[in-house]
PDB file of C-alpha atoms in Angstrom:
ATOM      1  CA  LEU A   2      21.463  -0.295  -7.296  1.00  0.00           C
ATOM      2  CA  ASN A   3      23.572   2.821  -6.772  1.00  0.00           C
ATOM      3  CA  GLY A   4      24.616   1.628  -3.324  1.00  0.00           C
ATOM      4  CA  ALA A   5      21.085   0.810  -2.125  1.00  0.00           C
ATOM      5  CA  ILE A   6      20.575  -2.480  -0.344  1.00  0.00           C
ATOM      6  CA  ILE A   7      17.653  -4.400  -1.767  1.00  0.00           C
ATOM      7  CA  LEU A   8      15.843  -6.545   0.736  1.00  0.00           C
ATOM      8  CA  GLU A   9      14.340  -9.373  -1.324  1.00  0.00           C
ATOM      9  CA  ARG A  10      14.618 -12.391   0.983  1.00  0.00           C
ATOM     10  CA  LEU A  11      14.838 -12.909   4.712  1.00  0.00           C
ATOM     11  CA  GLN A  12      15.993 -16.003   6.552  1.00  0.00           C
ATOM     12  CA  CYS A  13      13.295 -15.614   9.187  1.00  0.00           C
ATOM     13  CA  LYS A  14       9.595 -14.909   9.554  1.00  0.00           C
ATOM     14  CA  PHE A  15       8.058 -12.376  11.918  1.00  0.00           C
ATOM     15  CA  GLY A  16       5.270 -14.663  13.110  1.00  0.00           C
ATOM     16  CA  ASN A  17       4.400 -12.573  16.163  1.00  0.00           C
ATOM     17  CA  LEU A  18       4.327  -9.259  14.307  1.00  0.00           C
ATOM     18  CA  LYS A  19       0.785  -7.855  14.313  1.00  0.00           C
ATOM     19  CA  SER A  20       1.491  -4.176  13.587  1.00  0.00           C
ATOM     20  CA  LEU A  21       4.098  -2.622  11.276  1.00  0.00           C
ATOM     21  CA  THR A  22       4.978   0.995  10.480  1.00  0.00           C
ATOM     22  CA  LEU A  23       7.073   1.634   7.364  1.00  0.00           C
ATOM     23  CA  TYR A  24       8.653   4.884   6.226  1.00  0.00           C
ATOM     24  CA  THR A  25       9.012   4.196   2.533  1.00  0.00           C
ATOM     25  CA  GLN A  26       7.980   5.160  -0.984  1.00  0.00           C
ATOM     26  CA  PHE A  27       6.875   3.328  -4.099  1.00  0.00           C
ATOM     27  CA  CYS A  28       9.096   5.195  -6.553  1.00  0.00           C
ATOM     28  CA  GLU A  29      12.232   3.070  -6.757  1.00  0.00           C
ATOM     29  CA  LEU A  30      12.780  -0.667  -7.050  1.00  0.00           C
ATOM     30  CA  PRO A  31      14.720  -1.186  -3.767  1.00  0.00           C
ATOM     31  CA  SER A  32      11.989   0.286  -1.571  1.00  0.00           C
ATOM     32  CA  ILE A  33       9.220  -1.581  -3.424  1.00  0.00           C
ATOM     33  CA  LEU A  34      11.001  -4.930  -3.121  1.00  0.00           C
ATOM     34  CA  SER A  35      11.829  -4.297   0.536  1.00  0.00           C
ATOM     35  CA  THR A  36       8.196  -3.469   1.311  1.00  0.00           C
ATOM     36  CA  TYR A  37       6.947  -6.680  -0.291  1.00  0.00           C
ATOM     37  CA  CYS A  38       9.694  -8.707   1.400  1.00  0.00           C
ATOM     38  CA  LEU A  39       8.629  -7.461   4.826  1.00  0.00           C
ATOM     39  CA  LEU A  40       4.956  -8.151   4.078  1.00  0.00           C
ATOM     40  CA  ARG A  41       5.729 -11.686   2.855  1.00  0.00           C
ATOM     41  CA  ASN A  42       7.606 -12.408   6.089  1.00  0.00           C
ATOM     42  CA  ALA A  43       4.910 -11.133   8.462  1.00  0.00           C
ATOM     43  CA  PRO A  44       2.172 -13.768   8.045  1.00  0.00           C
ATOM     44  CA  ASN A  45       0.089 -12.577  11.009  1.00  0.00           C
ATOM     45  CA  LEU A  46       0.236  -8.864  10.255  1.00  0.00           C
ATOM     46  CA  GLU A  47      -3.069  -7.139  11.035  1.00  0.00           C
ATOM     47  CA  ARG A  48      -2.201  -3.421  10.919  1.00  0.00           C
ATOM     48  CA  LEU A  49       0.073  -1.650   8.438  1.00  0.00           C
ATOM     49  CA  LYS A  50       0.980   2.030   8.536  1.00  0.00           C
ATOM     50  CA  ILE A  51       2.925   3.469   5.623  1.00  0.00           C
ATOM     51  CA  LEU A  52       4.452   6.930   5.812  1.00  0.00           C
ATOM     52  CA  ILE A  53       5.406   7.929   2.279  1.00  0.00           C
ATOM     53  CA  ASP A  54       8.581   9.897   1.702  1.00  0.00           C
ATOM     54  CA  ASN A  55       7.359  13.088   0.042  1.00  0.00           C
ATOM     55  CA  SER A  56      10.622  13.965  -1.667  1.00  0.00           C
ATOM     56  CA  ALA A  57      10.588  11.106  -4.147  1.00  0.00           C
ATOM     57  CA  GLU A  58       9.395  11.057  -7.727  1.00  0.00           C
ATOM     58  CA  GLN A  59       8.493   7.828  -9.469  1.00  0.00           C
ATOM     59  CA  LYS A  60      11.598   6.504 -11.250  1.00  0.00           C
ATOM     60  CA  PHE A  61      10.541   2.887 -11.702  1.00  0.00           C
ATOM     61  CA  GLU A  62       7.175   1.717 -12.981  1.00  0.00           C
ATOM     62  CA  ALA A  63       6.018  -1.196 -10.873  1.00  0.00           C
ATOM     63  CA  HIS A  64       2.942  -1.984 -12.929  1.00  0.00           C
ATOM     64  CA  GLU A  65       0.215  -4.324 -11.756  1.00  0.00           C
ATOM     65  CA  GLU A  66       1.807  -7.427 -13.267  1.00  0.00           C
ATOM     66  CA  PHE A  67       5.124  -6.725 -11.521  1.00  0.00           C
ATOM     67  CA  GLN A  68       3.564  -6.020  -8.116  1.00  0.00           C
ATOM     68  CA  ASN A  69       1.231  -9.004  -8.449  1.00  0.00           C
ATOM     69  CA  SER A  70       4.298 -11.204  -9.043  1.00  0.00           C
ATOM     70  CA  GLN A  71       5.659 -10.056  -5.663  1.00  0.00           C
ATOM     71  CA  TRP A  72       2.508 -11.300  -3.911  1.00  0.00           C
ATOM     72  CA  THR A  73       2.632 -14.819  -2.482  1.00  0.00           C
ATOM     73  CA  GLY A  74      -0.120 -17.086  -1.203  1.00  0.00           C
ATOM     74  CA  GLY A  75      -1.073 -16.260   2.362  1.00  0.00           C
ATOM     75  CA  MET A  76       0.531 -12.830   2.208  1.00  0.00           C
ATOM     76  CA  CYS A  77      -1.490 -10.309   4.255  1.00  0.00           C
ATOM     77  CA  ALA A  78      -3.966 -13.072   5.094  1.00  0.00           C
ATOM     78  CA  ASN A  79      -4.760 -11.399   8.441  1.00  0.00           C
ATOM     79  CA  LEU A  80      -4.398  -7.790   7.330  1.00  0.00           C
ATOM     80  CA  GLN A  81      -7.336  -5.707   8.518  1.00  0.00           C
ATOM     81  CA  PHE A  82      -6.182  -2.084   8.594  1.00  0.00           C
ATOM     82  CA  VAL A  83      -3.893  -0.014   6.360  1.00  0.00           C
ATOM     83  CA  GLN A  84      -3.083   3.638   6.879  1.00  0.00           C
ATOM     84  CA  ILE A  85      -1.171   5.456   4.137  1.00  0.00           C
ATOM     85  CA  THR A  86       0.035   8.947   4.965  1.00  0.00           C
ATOM     86  CA  GLY A  87       1.495  11.300   2.369  1.00  0.00           C
ATOM     87  CA  ILE A  88       0.200   9.562  -0.753  1.00  0.00           C
ATOM     88  CA  HIS A  89       0.809  11.304  -4.086  1.00  0.00           C
ATOM     89  CA  TRP A  90      -1.578   9.117  -6.113  1.00  0.00           C
ATOM     90  CA  LEU A  91       1.337   7.858  -8.214  1.00  0.00           C
ATOM     91  CA  PRO A  92       0.644   4.765 -10.352  1.00  0.00           C
ATOM     92  CA  ASN A  93       2.798   2.497  -8.145  1.00  0.00           C
ATOM     93  CA  GLU A  94       0.971   3.649  -5.007  1.00  0.00           C
ATOM     94  CA  MET A  95      -2.405   3.098  -6.658  1.00  0.00           C
ATOM     95  CA  THR A  96      -1.391  -0.396  -7.793  1.00  0.00           C
ATOM     96  CA  PHE A  97      -0.324  -1.258  -4.233  1.00  0.00           C
ATOM     97  CA  ILE A  98      -3.726  -0.122  -2.923  1.00  0.00           C
ATOM     98  CA  GLU A  99      -5.492  -2.132  -5.615  1.00  0.00           C
ATOM     99  CA  LEU A 100      -3.585  -5.292  -4.648  1.00  0.00           C
ATOM    100  CA  ILE A 101      -4.309  -4.870  -0.940  1.00  0.00           C
ATOM    101  CA  LEU A 102      -8.019  -4.366  -1.594  1.00  0.00           C
ATOM    102  CA  SER A 103      -8.234  -7.267  -4.035  1.00  0.00           C
ATOM    103  CA  LYS A 104      -6.221  -9.837  -2.059  1.00  0.00           C
ATOM    104  CA  ALA A 105      -6.665  -9.220   1.694  1.00  0.00           C
ATOM    105  CA  ARG A 106      -9.786 -11.190   2.620  1.00  0.00           C
ATOM    106  CA  LEU A 107     -10.123  -9.988   6.227  1.00  0.00           C
ATOM    107  CA  PHE A 108      -9.514  -6.368   5.299  1.00  0.00           C
ATOM    108  CA  CYS A 109     -11.686  -3.756   7.022  1.00  0.00           C
ATOM    109  CA  THR A 110     -10.257  -0.235   6.716  1.00  0.00           C
ATOM    110  CA  LEU A 111      -8.026   1.769   4.393  1.00  0.00           C
ATOM    111  CA  PHE A 112      -7.253   5.229   5.768  1.00  0.00           C
ATOM    112  CA  ILE A 113      -5.518   7.611   3.336  1.00  0.00           C
ATOM    113  CA  THR A 114      -4.053  11.069   3.830  1.00  0.00           C
ATOM    114  CA  HIS A 115      -2.664  12.760   0.729  1.00  0.00           C
ATOM    115  CA  GLY A 116       0.723  14.449   0.486  1.00  0.00           C
ATOM    116  CA  GLU A 117       1.902  17.466  -1.457  1.00  0.00           C
ATOM    117  CA  ASN A 118       2.266  17.568  -5.250  1.00  0.00           C
ATOM    118  CA  CYS A 119      -0.313  14.907  -6.044  1.00  0.00           C
ATOM    119  CA  SER A 120      -0.242  13.424  -9.544  1.00  0.00           C
ATOM    120  CA  MET A 121      -4.048  13.525  -9.899  1.00  0.00           C
ATOM    121  CA  SER A 122      -6.959  15.158  -8.154  1.00  0.00           C
ATOM    122  CA  ASN A 123      -8.228  13.616  -4.924  1.00  0.00           C
ATOM    123  CA  GLU A 124     -11.639  13.108  -6.516  1.00  0.00           C
ATOM    124  CA  ASP A 125     -10.187  11.231  -9.507  1.00  0.00           C
ATOM    125  CA  ALA A 126      -8.019   9.099  -7.226  1.00  0.00           C
ATOM    126  CA  MET A 127     -10.914   8.189  -4.941  1.00  0.00           C
ATOM    127  CA  ASN A 128     -13.152   7.332  -7.907  1.00  0.00           C
ATOM    128  CA  LYS A 129     -10.433   5.031  -9.193  1.00  0.00           C
ATOM    129  CA  ILE A 130      -9.958   3.367  -5.777  1.00  0.00           C
ATOM    130  CA  LEU A 131     -13.717   2.882  -5.422  1.00  0.00           C
ATOM    131  CA  SER A 132     -13.721   0.984  -8.729  1.00  0.00           C
ATOM    132  CA  TYR A 133     -11.147  -1.567  -7.476  1.00  0.00           C
ATOM    133  CA  ARG A 134     -12.334  -5.097  -6.740  1.00  0.00           C
ATOM    134  CA  ARG A 135     -12.380  -5.986  -3.042  1.00  0.00           C
ATOM    135  CA  ALA A 136     -11.723  -9.374  -1.518  1.00  0.00           C
ATOM    136  CA  SER A 137     -13.516  -8.328   1.671  1.00  0.00           C
ATOM    137  CA  THR A 138     -17.137  -7.234   1.497  1.00  0.00           C
ATOM    138  CA  CYS A 139     -16.756  -5.093   4.618  1.00  0.00           C
ATOM    139  CA  ALA A 140     -13.762  -3.083   3.338  1.00  0.00           C
ATOM    140  CA  GLU A 141     -14.219   0.641   3.864  1.00  0.00           C
ATOM    141  CA  ILE A 142     -12.120   3.580   2.733  1.00  0.00           C
ATOM    142  CA  LEU A 143     -11.512   6.721   4.752  1.00  0.00           C
ATOM    143  CA  PHE A 144      -9.885   9.710   3.110  1.00  0.00           C
ATOM    144  CA  LYS A 145      -8.597  12.678   5.070  1.00  0.00           C
ATOM    145  CA  GLY A 146      -8.488  15.857   3.038  1.00  0.00           C
ATOM    146  CA  LYS A 147      -7.444  19.280   4.256  1.00  0.00           C
ATOM    147  CA  ALA A 148     -10.706  19.991   6.045  1.00  0.00           C
ATOM    148  CA  SER A 149     -12.414  16.701   6.851  1.00  0.00           C
ATOM    149  CA  VAL A 150     -12.504  12.931   6.737  1.00  0.00           C
ATOM    150  CA  THR A 151     -14.662  11.350   4.028  1.00  0.00           C
ATOM    151  CA  PHE A 152     -16.056   7.850   4.463  1.00  0.00           C
ATOM    152  CA  PHE A 153     -16.583   5.522   1.475  1.00  0.00           C
ATOM    153  CA  ARG A 154     -18.079   2.056   1.429  1.00  0.00           C
ATOM    154  CA  SER A 155     -19.239   0.120  -1.583  1.00  0.00           C
TER     155      SER A 155
END
């Protein structure tokens, strides 16, 4: 699409990969598909850090049904920790968080730091995240605002 390379399939798996840092965004189809492709091909991934590009605006709506269709059995089966830095609380970002919380059974910690120009208030976003179903009963959410870190567990 417009010269972007979409990474949808890989010929290999990253079986030894335990930790992954991605500089990406959830605003355009190529980056969303590439993110899911990498996650599908890292079956033993335990730690995921996502640094969100703050210059992007959402151009493609990857609703829950679309993102759920990208999820495969066993994907993120060992995922325990996710850190998202620069979140804007865009619908695609929120749907990604919802899927991680609802599907990763060994999940322990989600650590979020918001970016500039958020699409909703931090309080509204956190209330929404706290309402998401969790596959892991020990999943906790840490949110770093401008002044402090807030701990949530439900």
